[in-house]
Amino acid sequence: MGKHEVGTPKYIANKIKAKGLQKLRWYCQMCQKQCRDENGFKCHMMSESHQRQLLIFADNADRYIDEFSKEFEEGYLELLSRQFGTKRVHANRVYQDYISERNHLHMNATQWETLTEFVKWLGREGKCVVDETEKGWYVQYIDRDPETIALQEALAKKEKMDKDDEEKMMHFIQKQIEEGRARTQGGSSAPTELVRDKEEPLKLNLSLKAKAADDEHKPPTTSLLLLKGRVVDGALEAGSSRQKRAVGEIGGVGVKKAKTNALDDIMLEEESKKERANRKDYWLAEGIVVKVITKTLGDKYYKKKGFISELLGKYVAMVTMLDTGHKLKLDQAHLETVIPAIGRLVKVVNGAYRGSKAVLKALNQEKFSVTIEICSGLLKGRVVEGVQYEDISKTYSPD
């Protein structure tokens, strides 16, 4: 029976039937022909064109099976890596997505008879991580791309360096504690009884006027001078030069130097330790407002603001745009912090006070720094000057 003319109801009905997926057992891979029923497939098997294709296949059957197997494997893995990445997913779900394409290569033309055999083969070849559960076989793609491997190695090296810095810091603190204990034990002496000779008269020397006169000309105490002269910029604590300059400004022209006491030295050392421990090369944090500075996404997102709704790593975050609500996966190199108006809440994202919430008090546009007041934690109420723009960012509020 000949074909029906174009536009007739029978022609349209046949096209509608042929549009959807048909049964796999009525498909001939060599001829790339899909039959709709068993009778049609039987007629195709007896046709002259099919017999010629079988003769070609019989000449080199292994080559055709290897080509079909390789094409099926590449298509399956390409879909797995593109749609699911390195996530663990059910093998049959990936297969259903693969066969949903009409022109896919059928499994009956490959060296694997079932999907289970194919999944086991992927596990033996090291192309996927496979495991069997009560719900069936699950696969997880192994990304062997050189760029991805180089990125993973760089991240692992950076984490190792951060860990080494923390270990060095802990070792240094432990060493200081041991030296302090040894110094205390070495300087301690056994208590002795206080014995006074009864015959020797008791003498007291009280020179209050001379003491008062000396106090009038004495400069302010070192602890007060350091407290007023200390400048904390979130990156570096005020050093000895700044201390001397602050002492000169407060104590007067005639005062050039002032000795620091042990308490001030300890406070300076603690600030320096805190800065070294909290200063990192990553600054992303949840709940802060950021600005997109990359042009690769187009003018739609360039210079637009959003807030970090989820951290995907140390250097990558999910940013929800404030104007459109779209979610973008961005690297910290494509973002910058946002400085709010004076009196608004900010979050310290780097430096000695990393993770603390504060209130913005003042701006210094010449030095690109701000003054903040810590409003959370044990340091609540401390005013910190000279904090750089990139070390703080505005906090997100749904209101």
mmCIF file of C-alpha atoms in Angstrom:
data_model
loop_
_atom_site.group_PDB
_atom_site.id
_atom_site.type_symbol
_atom_site.label_atom_id
_atom_site.label_comp_id
_atom_site.label_asym_id
_atom_site.label_seq_id
_atom_site.Cartn_x
_atom_site.Cartn_y
_atom_site.Cartn_z
ATOM 1 C CA MET A 1 0.000 0.000 0.000
ATOM 2 C CA GLY A 2 1.436 3.373 -0.982
ATOM 3 C CA LYS A 3 1.911 6.348 1.263
ATOM 4 C CA HIS A 4 -0.984 8.661 1.916
ATOM 5 C CA GLU A 5 -0.974 12.113 0.384
ATOM 6 C CA VAL A 6 0.263 15.061 2.390
ATOM 7 C CA GLY A 7 -2.519 16.816 4.274
ATOM 8 C CA THR A 8 -4.972 13.899 4.350
ATOM 9 C CA PRO A 9 -6.374 12.775 7.728
ATOM 10 C CA LYS A 10 -4.527 9.458 7.485
ATOM 11 C CA TYR A 11 -1.237 11.222 6.795
ATOM 12 C CA ILE A 12 -1.745 13.508 9.804
ATOM 13 C CA ALA A 13 -2.663 10.536 12.026
ATOM 14 C CA ASN A 14 0.490 8.663 11.015
ATOM 15 C CA LYS A 15 2.622 11.731 11.763
ATOM 16 C CA ILE A 16 1.068 12.083 15.221
ATOM 17 C CA LYS A 17 1.745 8.407 15.963
ATOM 18 C CA ALA A 18 5.332 8.661 14.770
ATOM 19 C CA LYS A 19 6.045 11.792 16.798
ATOM 20 C CA GLY A 20 6.215 10.094 20.191
ATOM 21 C CA LEU A 21 8.609 7.442 21.423
ATOM 22 C CA GLN A 22 7.936 3.904 20.238
ATOM 23 C CA LYS A 23 8.810 0.541 21.742
ATOM 24 C CA LEU A 24 12.486 -0.337 21.803
ATOM 25 C CA ARG A 25 11.990 -3.913 20.580
ATOM 26 C CA TRP A 26 10.590 -2.629 17.253
ATOM 27 C CA TYR A 27 13.606 -0.450 16.472
ATOM 28 C CA CYS A 28 16.391 -1.412 14.022
ATOM 29 C CA GLN A 29 19.659 0.342 14.861
ATOM 30 C CA MET A 30 21.491 -0.569 11.647
ATOM 31 C CA CYS A 31 18.701 0.821 9.473
ATOM 32 C CA GLN A 32 17.782 3.476 12.086
ATOM 33 C CA LYS A 33 14.102 2.685 11.522
ATOM 34 C CA GLN A 34 11.370 2.629 14.162
ATOM 35 C CA CYS A 35 8.326 0.423 13.583
ATOM 36 C CA ARG A 36 5.016 1.024 15.326
ATOM 37 C CA ASP A 37 3.919 -2.591 15.740
ATOM 38 C CA GLU A 38 5.131 -6.179 15.481
ATOM 39 C CA ASN A 39 3.770 -6.674 11.966
ATOM 40 C CA GLY A 40 5.624 -3.612 10.677
ATOM 41 C CA PHE A 41 8.868 -4.762 12.306
ATOM 42 C CA LYS A 42 8.455 -8.238 10.759
ATOM 43 C CA CYS A 43 7.974 -6.730 7.306
ATOM 44 C CA HIS A 44 11.074 -4.611 7.817
ATOM 45 C CA MET A 45 13.139 -7.628 8.830
ATOM 46 C CA MET A 46 12.174 -9.335 5.554
ATOM 47 C CA SER A 47 12.922 -6.285 3.413
ATOM 48 C CA GLU A 48 15.860 -6.206 1.015
ATOM 49 C CA SER A 49 17.395 -3.043 2.537
ATOM 50 C CA HIS A 50 17.537 -4.655 5.970
ATOM 51 C CA GLN A 51 19.168 -7.776 4.559
ATOM 52 C CA ARG A 52 21.892 -5.635 2.962
ATOM 53 C CA GLN A 53 22.550 -3.872 6.271
ATOM 54 C CA LEU A 54 22.828 -7.250 8.032
ATOM 55 C CA LEU A 55 25.448 -8.369 5.525
ATOM 56 C CA ILE A 56 27.447 -5.193 6.179
ATOM 57 C CA PHE A 57 27.125 -5.753 9.923
ATOM 58 C CA ALA A 58 28.222 -9.397 9.630
ATOM 59 C CA ASP A 59 31.490 -8.403 7.943
ATOM 60 C CA ASN A 60 32.721 -6.534 11.057
ATOM 61 C CA ALA A 61 30.261 -6.974 13.900
ATOM 62 C CA ASP A 62 32.691 -6.069 16.718
ATOM 63 C CA ARG A 63 33.504 -2.691 15.197
ATOM 64 C CA TYR A 64 29.851 -1.695 14.966
ATOM 65 C CA ILE A 65 29.073 -2.873 18.510
ATOM 66 C CA ASP A 66 32.088 -0.964 19.882
ATOM 67 C CA GLU A 67 31.040 2.207 18.062
ATOM 68 C CA PHE A 68 27.465 1.941 19.294
ATOM 69 C CA SER A 69 28.650 1.211 22.858
ATOM 70 C CA LYS A 70 31.010 4.185 22.826
ATOM 71 C CA GLU A 71 28.297 6.510 21.506
ATOM 72 C CA PHE A 72 25.821 5.341 24.159
ATOM 73 C CA GLU A 73 28.413 5.741 26.930
ATOM 74 C CA GLU A 74 29.369 9.260 25.823
ATOM 75 C CA GLY A 75 25.752 10.353 25.589
ATOM 76 C CA TYR A 76 24.885 8.943 29.020
ATOM 77 C CA LEU A 77 27.940 10.469 30.749
ATOM 78 C CA GLU A 78 27.503 13.808 28.978
ATOM 79 C CA LEU A 79 23.928 14.062 30.233
ATOM 80 C CA LEU A 80 24.961 12.946 33.733
ATOM 81 C CA SER A 81 27.750 15.536 34.003
ATOM 82 C CA ARG A 82 25.797 18.381 32.400
ATOM 83 C CA GLN A 83 22.497 17.963 34.242
ATOM 84 C CA PHE A 84 23.552 16.546 37.621
ATOM 85 C CA GLY A 85 27.252 17.418 37.923
ATOM 86 C CA THR A 86 28.963 15.401 40.650
ATOM 87 C CA LYS A 87 25.762 14.760 42.617
ATOM 88 C CA ARG A 88 24.623 11.252 43.510
ATOM 89 C CA VAL A 89 21.545 10.348 41.427
ATOM 90 C CA HIS A 90 19.499 7.283 40.532
ATOM 91 C CA ALA A 91 20.849 5.600 37.396
ATOM 92 C CA ASN A 92 17.400 4.961 35.918
ATOM 93 C CA ARG A 93 16.477 8.635 36.222
ATOM 94 C CA VAL A 94 19.455 9.597 34.039
ATOM 95 C CA TYR A 95 18.549 6.837 31.576
ATOM 96 C CA GLN A 96 14.937 8.047 31.293
ATOM 97 C CA ASP A 97 16.168 11.571 30.518
ATOM 98 C CA TYR A 98 18.581 10.139 27.950
ATOM 99 C CA ILE A 99 15.991 8.100 26.041
ATOM 100 C CA SER A 100 13.507 10.991 26.066
ATOM 101 C CA GLU A 101 15.374 12.327 23.045
ATOM 102 C CA ARG A 102 13.919 10.765 19.922
ATOM 103 C CA ASN A 103 17.199 10.266 18.049
ATOM 104 C CA HIS A 104 19.105 8.616 20.896
ATOM 105 C CA LEU A 105 21.150 5.444 20.479
ATOM 106 C CA HIS A 106 19.297 2.416 21.845
ATOM 107 C CA MET A 107 20.857 0.099 24.403
ATOM 108 C CA ASN A 108 19.949 -3.069 22.480
ATOM 109 C CA ALA A 109 22.654 -2.122 19.957
ATOM 110 C CA THR A 110 25.436 -1.983 22.595
ATOM 111 C CA GLN A 111 27.443 -4.607 24.426
ATOM 112 C CA TRP A 112 25.269 -4.218 27.540
ATOM 113 C CA GLU A 113 21.956 -6.010 27.736
ATOM 114 C CA THR A 114 20.643 -4.218 30.834
ATOM 115 C CA LEU A 115 21.156 -0.900 32.567
ATOM 116 C CA THR A 116 22.545 -2.698 35.633
ATOM 117 C CA GLU A 117 25.382 -4.198 33.594
ATOM 118 C CA PHE A 118 26.171 -0.777 32.139
ATOM 119 C CA VAL A 119 26.252 0.856 35.598
ATOM 120 C CA LYS A 120 28.543 -1.871 36.965
ATOM 121 C CA TRP A 121 30.848 -1.356 33.972
ATOM 122 C CA LEU A 122 31.046 2.386 34.716
ATOM 123 C CA GLY A 123 32.088 1.562 38.277
ATOM 124 C CA ARG A 124 34.773 -0.906 37.184
ATOM 125 C CA GLU A 125 36.213 1.559 34.664
ATOM 126 C CA GLY A 126 36.415 4.307 37.317
ATOM 127 C CA LYS A 127 34.203 6.721 35.378
ATOM 128 C CA CYS A 128 31.530 6.902 38.108
ATOM 129 C CA VAL A 129 31.041 6.030 41.747
ATOM 130 C CA VAL A 130 28.226 3.446 41.859
ATOM 131 C CA ASP A 131 26.398 1.882 44.803
ATOM 132 C CA GLU A 132 23.343 -0.321 45.151
ATOM 133 C CA THR A 133 20.484 0.386 47.563
ATOM 134 C CA GLU A 134 16.989 -0.950 48.120
ATOM 135 C CA LYS A 135 15.713 1.546 45.536
ATOM 136 C CA GLY A 136 18.206 0.466 42.885
ATOM 137 C CA TRP A 137 21.578 1.584 41.558
ATOM 138 C CA TYR A 138 22.910 5.107 42.099
ATOM 139 C CA VAL A 139 25.698 6.780 40.122
ATOM 140 C CA GLN A 140 27.947 9.766 40.860
ATOM 141 C CA TYR A 141 30.006 11.301 38.073
ATOM 142 C CA ILE A 142 33.769 11.658 38.602
ATOM 143 C CA ASP A 143 34.948 14.929 37.059
ATOM 144 C CA ARG A 144 38.401 14.383 35.562
ATOM 145 C CA ASP A 145 38.626 17.726 33.755
ATOM 146 C CA PRO A 146 42.176 19.179 34.142
ATOM 147 C CA GLU A 147 40.850 22.617 35.085
ATOM 148 C CA THR A 148 38.558 21.151 37.749
ATOM 149 C CA ILE A 149 41.357 18.994 39.162
ATOM 150 C CA ALA A 150 43.703 22.012 39.251
ATOM 151 C CA LEU A 151 41.040 24.072 41.049
ATOM 152 C CA GLN A 152 40.458 21.324 43.631
ATOM 153 C CA GLU A 153 44.200 21.014 44.244
ATOM 154 C CA ALA A 154 44.494 24.781 44.689
ATOM 155 C CA LEU A 155 41.623 24.818 47.196
ATOM 156 C CA ALA A 156 43.137 21.883 49.101
ATOM 157 C CA LYS A 157 46.519 23.627 49.201
ATOM 158 C CA LYS A 158 44.934 26.842 50.463
ATOM 159 C CA GLU A 159 43.057 24.975 53.212
ATOM 160 C CA LYS A 160 46.278 23.234 54.210
ATOM 161 C CA MET A 161 48.078 26.588 54.423
ATOM 162 C CA ASP A 162 45.287 28.026 56.587
ATOM 163 C CA LYS A 163 45.470 24.988 58.833
ATOM 164 C CA ASP A 164 49.267 25.299 59.093
ATOM 165 C CA ASP A 165 48.923 28.958 60.101
ATOM 166 C CA GLU A 166 46.463 28.005 62.850
ATOM 167 C CA GLU A 167 48.769 25.250 64.086
ATOM 168 C CA LYS A 168 51.708 27.663 64.157
ATOM 169 C CA MET A 169 49.624 30.144 66.120
ATOM 170 C CA MET A 170 48.567 27.495 68.640
ATOM 171 C CA HIS A 171 52.182 26.356 68.968
ATOM 172 C CA PHE A 172 53.296 29.940 69.568
ATOM 173 C CA ILE A 173 50.616 30.478 72.242
ATOM 174 C CA GLN A 174 51.516 27.199 73.951
ATOM 175 C CA LYS A 175 55.186 28.186 73.932
ATOM 176 C CA GLN A 176 54.363 31.551 75.520
ATOM 177 C CA ILE A 177 52.320 29.811 78.222
ATOM 178 C CA GLU A 178 55.155 27.411 79.015
ATOM 179 C CA GLU A 179 57.691 30.249 79.180
ATOM 180 C CA GLY A 180 55.390 32.183 81.517
ATOM 181 C CA ARG A 181 55.017 29.164 83.799
ATOM 182 C CA ALA A 182 58.779 28.568 83.823
ATOM 183 C CA ARG A 183 59.421 32.257 84.596
ATOM 184 C CA THR A 184 56.897 32.155 87.443
ATOM 185 C CA GLN A 185 58.343 28.986 88.934
ATOM 186 C CA GLY A 186 61.916 30.273 88.592
ATOM 187 C CA GLY A 187 61.185 33.589 90.308
ATOM 188 C CA SER A 188 59.131 32.177 93.179
ATOM 189 C CA SER A 189 60.739 31.757 96.616
ATOM 190 C CA ALA A 190 59.642 30.012 99.752
ATOM 191 C CA PRO A 191 57.683 32.220 102.208
ATOM 192 C CA THR A 192 59.570 33.353 105.317
ATOM 193 C CA GLU A 193 58.350 34.550 108.647
ATOM 194 C CA LEU A 194 58.409 38.300 109.276
ATOM 195 C CA VAL A 195 60.486 38.941 112.405
ATOM 196 C CA ARG A 196 61.147 42.445 113.767
ATOM 197 C CA ASP A 197 63.634 43.279 116.386
ATOM 198 C CA LYS A 198 61.750 44.678 119.389
ATOM 199 C CA GLU A 199 64.614 46.930 120.404
ATOM 200 C CA GLU A 200 64.794 48.641 116.998
ATOM 201 C CA PRO A 201 62.386 51.611 116.802
ATOM 202 C CA LEU A 202 59.800 51.746 114.000
ATOM 203 C CA LYS A 203 60.360 54.647 111.566
ATOM 204 C CA LEU A 204 57.872 55.972 108.982
ATOM 205 C CA ASN A 205 58.871 58.419 106.227
ATOM 206 C CA LEU A 206 55.797 60.255 104.867
ATOM 207 C CA SER A 207 56.699 62.922 102.319
ATOM 208 C CA LEU A 208 53.236 63.821 101.004
ATOM 209 C CA LYS A 209 54.086 67.348 99.851
ATOM 210 C CA ALA A 210 57.047 66.252 97.774
ATOM 211 C CA LYS A 211 54.956 63.437 96.255
ATOM 212 C CA ALA A 212 52.157 65.852 95.372
ATOM 213 C CA ALA A 213 54.618 68.272 93.796
ATOM 214 C CA ASP A 214 56.099 65.493 91.685
ATOM 215 C CA ASP A 215 52.634 64.385 90.527
ATOM 216 C CA GLU A 216 51.831 67.860 89.222
ATOM 217 C CA HIS A 217 54.722 67.722 86.756
ATOM 218 C CA LYS A 218 54.308 64.032 85.949
ATOM 219 C CA PRO A 219 52.781 63.281 82.512
ATOM 220 C CA PRO A 220 49.588 61.204 82.236
ATOM 221 C CA THR A 221 49.902 57.482 82.851
ATOM 222 C CA THR A 222 50.905 55.209 80.023
ATOM 223 C CA SER A 223 47.694 53.160 80.097
ATOM 224 C CA LEU A 224 45.536 56.285 79.634
ATOM 225 C CA LEU A 225 47.751 57.570 76.848
ATOM 226 C CA LEU A 226 47.636 54.243 75.026
ATOM 227 C CA LEU A 227 43.883 53.966 75.446
ATOM 228 C CA LYS A 228 43.346 57.405 73.908
ATOM 229 C CA GLY A 229 46.038 57.068 71.294
ATOM 230 C CA ARG A 230 45.324 53.512 70.089
ATOM 231 C CA VAL A 231 43.954 53.308 66.537
ATOM 232 C CA VAL A 232 42.497 49.952 65.459
ATOM 233 C CA ASP A 233 42.046 49.756 61.675
ATOM 234 C CA GLY A 234 40.805 46.161 61.416
ATOM 235 C CA ALA A 235 43.992 45.167 59.609
ATOM 236 C CA LEU A 236 46.942 46.380 61.766
ATOM 237 C CA GLU A 237 47.066 47.352 65.480
ATOM 238 C CA ALA A 238 48.784 50.614 66.367
ATOM 239 C CA GLY A 239 52.510 49.981 66.681
ATOM 240 C CA SER A 240 55.155 51.562 68.846
ATOM 241 C CA SER A 241 55.528 54.568 66.525
ATOM 242 C CA ARG A 242 51.814 55.367 66.771
ATOM 243 C CA GLN A 243 51.974 54.972 70.561
ATOM 244 C CA LYS A 244 54.821 57.469 70.788
ATOM 245 C CA ARG A 245 53.030 59.905 68.489
ATOM 246 C CA ALA A 246 49.829 59.615 70.564
ATOM 247 C CA VAL A 247 51.763 60.149 73.795
ATOM 248 C CA GLY A 248 53.375 63.279 72.339
ATOM 249 C CA GLU A 249 50.039 64.708 71.266
ATOM 250 C CA ILE A 250 48.323 64.147 74.619
ATOM 251 C CA GLY A 251 51.176 64.697 77.044
ATOM 252 C CA GLY A 252 52.293 68.023 75.571
ATOM 253 C CA VAL A 253 55.261 69.302 73.626
ATOM 254 C CA GLY A 254 57.772 68.538 76.293
ATOM 255 C CA VAL A 255 56.824 64.850 76.516
ATOM 256 C CA LYS A 256 58.649 62.734 73.933
ATOM 257 C CA LYS A 257 58.579 59.177 75.256
ATOM 258 C CA ALA A 258 56.553 57.125 77.703
ATOM 259 C CA LYS A 259 57.150 53.665 79.028
ATOM 260 C CA THR A 260 54.370 51.130 78.437
ATOM 261 C CA ASN A 261 53.280 48.868 81.248
ATOM 262 C CA ALA A 262 52.758 45.112 81.044
ATOM 263 C CA LEU A 263 48.961 45.378 80.632
ATOM 264 C CA ASP A 264 49.268 47.505 77.508
ATOM 265 C CA ASP A 265 51.832 45.144 76.009
ATOM 266 C CA ILE A 266 49.516 42.213 76.615
ATOM 267 C CA MET A 267 46.567 44.046 75.029
ATOM 268 C CA LEU A 268 48.634 44.942 71.971
ATOM 269 C CA GLU A 269 49.875 41.379 71.617
ATOM 270 C CA GLU A 270 46.339 39.977 71.907
ATOM 271 C CA GLU A 271 45.090 42.393 69.238
ATOM 272 C CA SER A 272 47.933 41.371 66.938
ATOM 273 C CA LYS A 273 47.212 37.659 67.474
ATOM 274 C CA LYS A 274 43.531 38.195 66.808
ATOM 275 C CA GLU A 275 44.327 40.057 63.577
ATOM 276 C CA ARG A 276 46.660 37.315 62.307
ATOM 277 C CA ALA A 277 44.161 34.582 63.188
ATOM 278 C CA ASN A 278 41.109 36.253 61.614
ATOM 279 C CA ARG A 279 42.693 37.849 58.530
ATOM 280 C CA LYS A 280 41.830 35.522 55.595
ATOM 281 C CA ASP A 281 41.783 35.788 51.811
ATOM 282 C CA TYR A 282 38.043 35.037 51.767
ATOM 283 C CA TRP A 283 35.353 37.321 53.219
ATOM 284 C CA LEU A 284 31.941 36.011 52.120
ATOM 285 C CA ALA A 285 29.294 35.699 54.851
ATOM 286 C CA GLU A 286 25.576 34.995 54.917
ATOM 287 C CA GLY A 287 23.189 37.897 55.400
ATOM 288 C CA ILE A 288 25.337 40.700 53.968
ATOM 289 C CA VAL A 289 24.536 42.984 51.034
ATOM 290 C CA VAL A 290 26.997 42.867 48.117
ATOM 291 C CA LYS A 291 27.352 44.497 44.695
ATOM 292 C CA VAL A 292 28.012 42.651 41.407
ATOM 293 C CA ILE A 293 31.081 44.092 39.678
ATOM 294 C CA THR A 294 31.522 41.658 36.777
ATOM 295 C CA LYS A 295 30.345 42.514 33.250
ATOM 296 C CA THR A 296 30.181 38.896 32.088
ATOM 297 C CA LEU A 297 26.536 38.650 33.182
ATOM 298 C CA GLY A 298 25.516 41.683 31.108
ATOM 299 C CA ASP A 299 24.173 45.092 32.031
ATOM 300 C CA LYS A 300 21.159 43.495 33.701
ATOM 301 C CA TYR A 301 23.219 42.561 36.789
ATOM 302 C CA TYR A 302 26.257 44.880 36.512
ATOM 303 C CA LYS A 303 26.508 47.249 39.511
ATOM 304 C CA LYS A 304 23.316 45.735 40.953
ATOM 305 C CA LYS A 305 22.969 44.814 44.628
ATOM 306 C CA GLY A 306 21.914 41.576 46.238
ATOM 307 C CA PHE A 307 22.344 39.660 49.485
ATOM 308 C CA ILE A 308 24.162 36.383 50.168
ATOM 309 C CA SER A 309 21.496 33.797 50.915
ATOM 310 C CA GLU A 310 23.732 30.717 50.989
ATOM 311 C CA LEU A 311 27.455 29.939 51.132
ATOM 312 C CA LEU A 312 28.569 27.267 48.658
ATOM 313 C CA GLY A 313 32.195 27.354 49.804
ATOM 314 C CA LYS A 314 34.816 29.757 51.076
ATOM 315 C CA TYR A 315 34.983 31.646 47.786
ATOM 316 C CA VAL A 316 31.563 30.973 46.187
ATOM 317 C CA ALA A 317 28.098 32.050 47.329
ATOM 318 C CA MET A 318 24.492 32.137 46.146
ATOM 319 C CA VAL A 319 23.454 35.780 45.690
ATOM 320 C CA THR A 320 19.768 36.776 45.581
ATOM 321 C CA MET A 321 19.273 40.036 43.675
ATOM 322 C CA LEU A 322 17.283 42.682 45.529
ATOM 323 C CA ASP A 323 15.409 44.095 42.525
ATOM 324 C CA THR A 324 14.521 40.941 40.557
ATOM 325 C CA GLY A 325 14.856 38.143 43.130
ATOM 326 C CA HIS A 326 17.011 36.103 40.738
ATOM 327 C CA LYS A 327 19.592 33.788 42.310
ATOM 328 C CA LEU A 328 23.141 33.811 40.931
ATOM 329 C CA LYS A 329 26.099 31.593 41.815
ATOM 330 C CA LEU A 330 29.067 33.992 41.961
ATOM 331 C CA ASP A 331 32.692 33.997 43.062
ATOM 332 C CA GLN A 332 33.901 36.589 45.573
ATOM 333 C CA ALA A 333 36.129 38.083 42.858
ATOM 334 C CA HIS A 334 32.925 39.208 41.094
ATOM 335 C CA LEU A 335 31.515 40.924 44.206
ATOM 336 C CA GLU A 336 32.361 43.830 46.485
ATOM 337 C CA THR A 337 31.115 45.019 49.864
ATOM 338 C CA VAL A 338 28.458 47.725 50.321
ATOM 339 C CA ILE A 339 28.893 50.660 52.741
ATOM 340 C CA PRO A 340 25.524 51.817 54.203
ATOM 341 C CA ALA A 341 24.510 55.172 55.612
ATOM 342 C CA ILE A 342 25.851 56.341 58.968
ATOM 343 C CA GLY A 343 23.957 54.768 61.847
ATOM 344 C CA ARG A 344 23.104 51.543 59.990
ATOM 345 C CA LEU A 345 24.150 48.044 60.973
ATOM 346 C CA VAL A 346 27.168 46.427 59.314
ATOM 347 C CA LYS A 347 28.984 43.116 59.668
ATOM 348 C CA VAL A 348 32.755 42.807 59.940
ATOM 349 C CA VAL A 349 33.775 40.239 57.299
ATOM 350 C CA ASN A 350 37.557 40.299 57.759
ATOM 351 C CA GLY A 351 40.214 41.318 60.239
ATOM 352 C CA ALA A 352 40.516 41.154 64.009
ATOM 353 C CA TYR A 353 36.775 41.596 64.633
ATOM 354 C CA ARG A 354 35.633 39.174 61.913
ATOM 355 C CA GLY A 355 32.046 38.001 62.386
ATOM 356 C CA SER A 356 31.028 40.834 64.752
ATOM 357 C CA LYS A 357 28.080 43.135 64.155
ATOM 358 C CA ALA A 358 28.622 46.864 64.488
ATOM 359 C CA VAL A 359 27.064 50.286 63.900
ATOM 360 C CA LEU A 360 28.620 52.635 61.336
ATOM 361 C CA LYS A 361 29.681 55.849 63.103
ATOM 362 C CA ALA A 362 31.739 57.870 60.594
ATOM 363 C CA LEU A 363 33.377 57.804 57.144
ATOM 364 C CA ASN A 364 36.885 58.815 56.127
ATOM 365 C CA GLN A 365 36.750 59.081 52.344
ATOM 366 C CA GLU A 366 40.385 60.154 52.012
ATOM 367 C CA LYS A 367 41.706 56.966 53.628
ATOM 368 C CA PHE A 368 38.812 54.754 52.421
ATOM 369 C CA SER A 369 38.071 53.748 55.995
ATOM 370 C CA VAL A 370 35.238 53.976 58.531
ATOM 371 C CA THR A 371 34.676 54.163 62.265
ATOM 372 C CA ILE A 372 32.423 51.519 63.803
ATOM 373 C CA GLU A 373 31.091 50.599 67.231
ATOM 374 C CA ILE A 374 30.920 46.876 68.051
ATOM 375 C CA CYS A 375 27.417 45.929 69.199
ATOM 376 C CA SER A 376 27.735 42.156 69.717
ATOM 377 C CA GLY A 377 29.891 39.756 71.686
ATOM 378 C CA LEU A 378 32.289 40.436 74.542
ATOM 379 C CA LEU A 379 33.635 43.569 72.862
ATOM 380 C CA LYS A 380 30.257 45.299 72.800
ATOM 381 C CA GLY A 381 30.620 49.088 72.983
ATOM 382 C CA ARG A 382 34.206 49.263 71.660
ATOM 383 C CA VAL A 383 34.773 51.993 69.065
ATOM 384 C CA VAL A 384 37.159 50.970 66.272
ATOM 385 C CA GLU A 385 38.627 53.518 63.877
ATOM 386 C CA GLY A 386 40.286 53.093 60.485
ATOM 387 C CA VAL A 387 38.443 49.945 59.363
ATOM 388 C CA GLN A 388 38.887 49.534 55.601
ATOM 389 C CA TYR A 389 35.890 49.532 53.245
ATOM 390 C CA GLU A 390 36.476 45.928 52.132
ATOM 391 C CA ASP A 391 36.435 44.635 55.747
ATOM 392 C CA ILE A 392 32.776 45.519 56.442
ATOM 393 C CA SER A 393 29.499 45.237 54.563
ATOM 394 C CA LYS A 394 25.903 46.255 55.071
ATOM 395 C CA THR A 395 23.622 43.660 56.732
ATOM 396 C CA TYR A 396 20.512 42.561 54.859
ATOM 397 C CA SER A 397 17.123 43.310 56.362
ATOM 398 C CA PRO A 398 13.896 42.061 54.676
ATOM 399 C CA ASP A 399 12.154 45.258 55.742
#
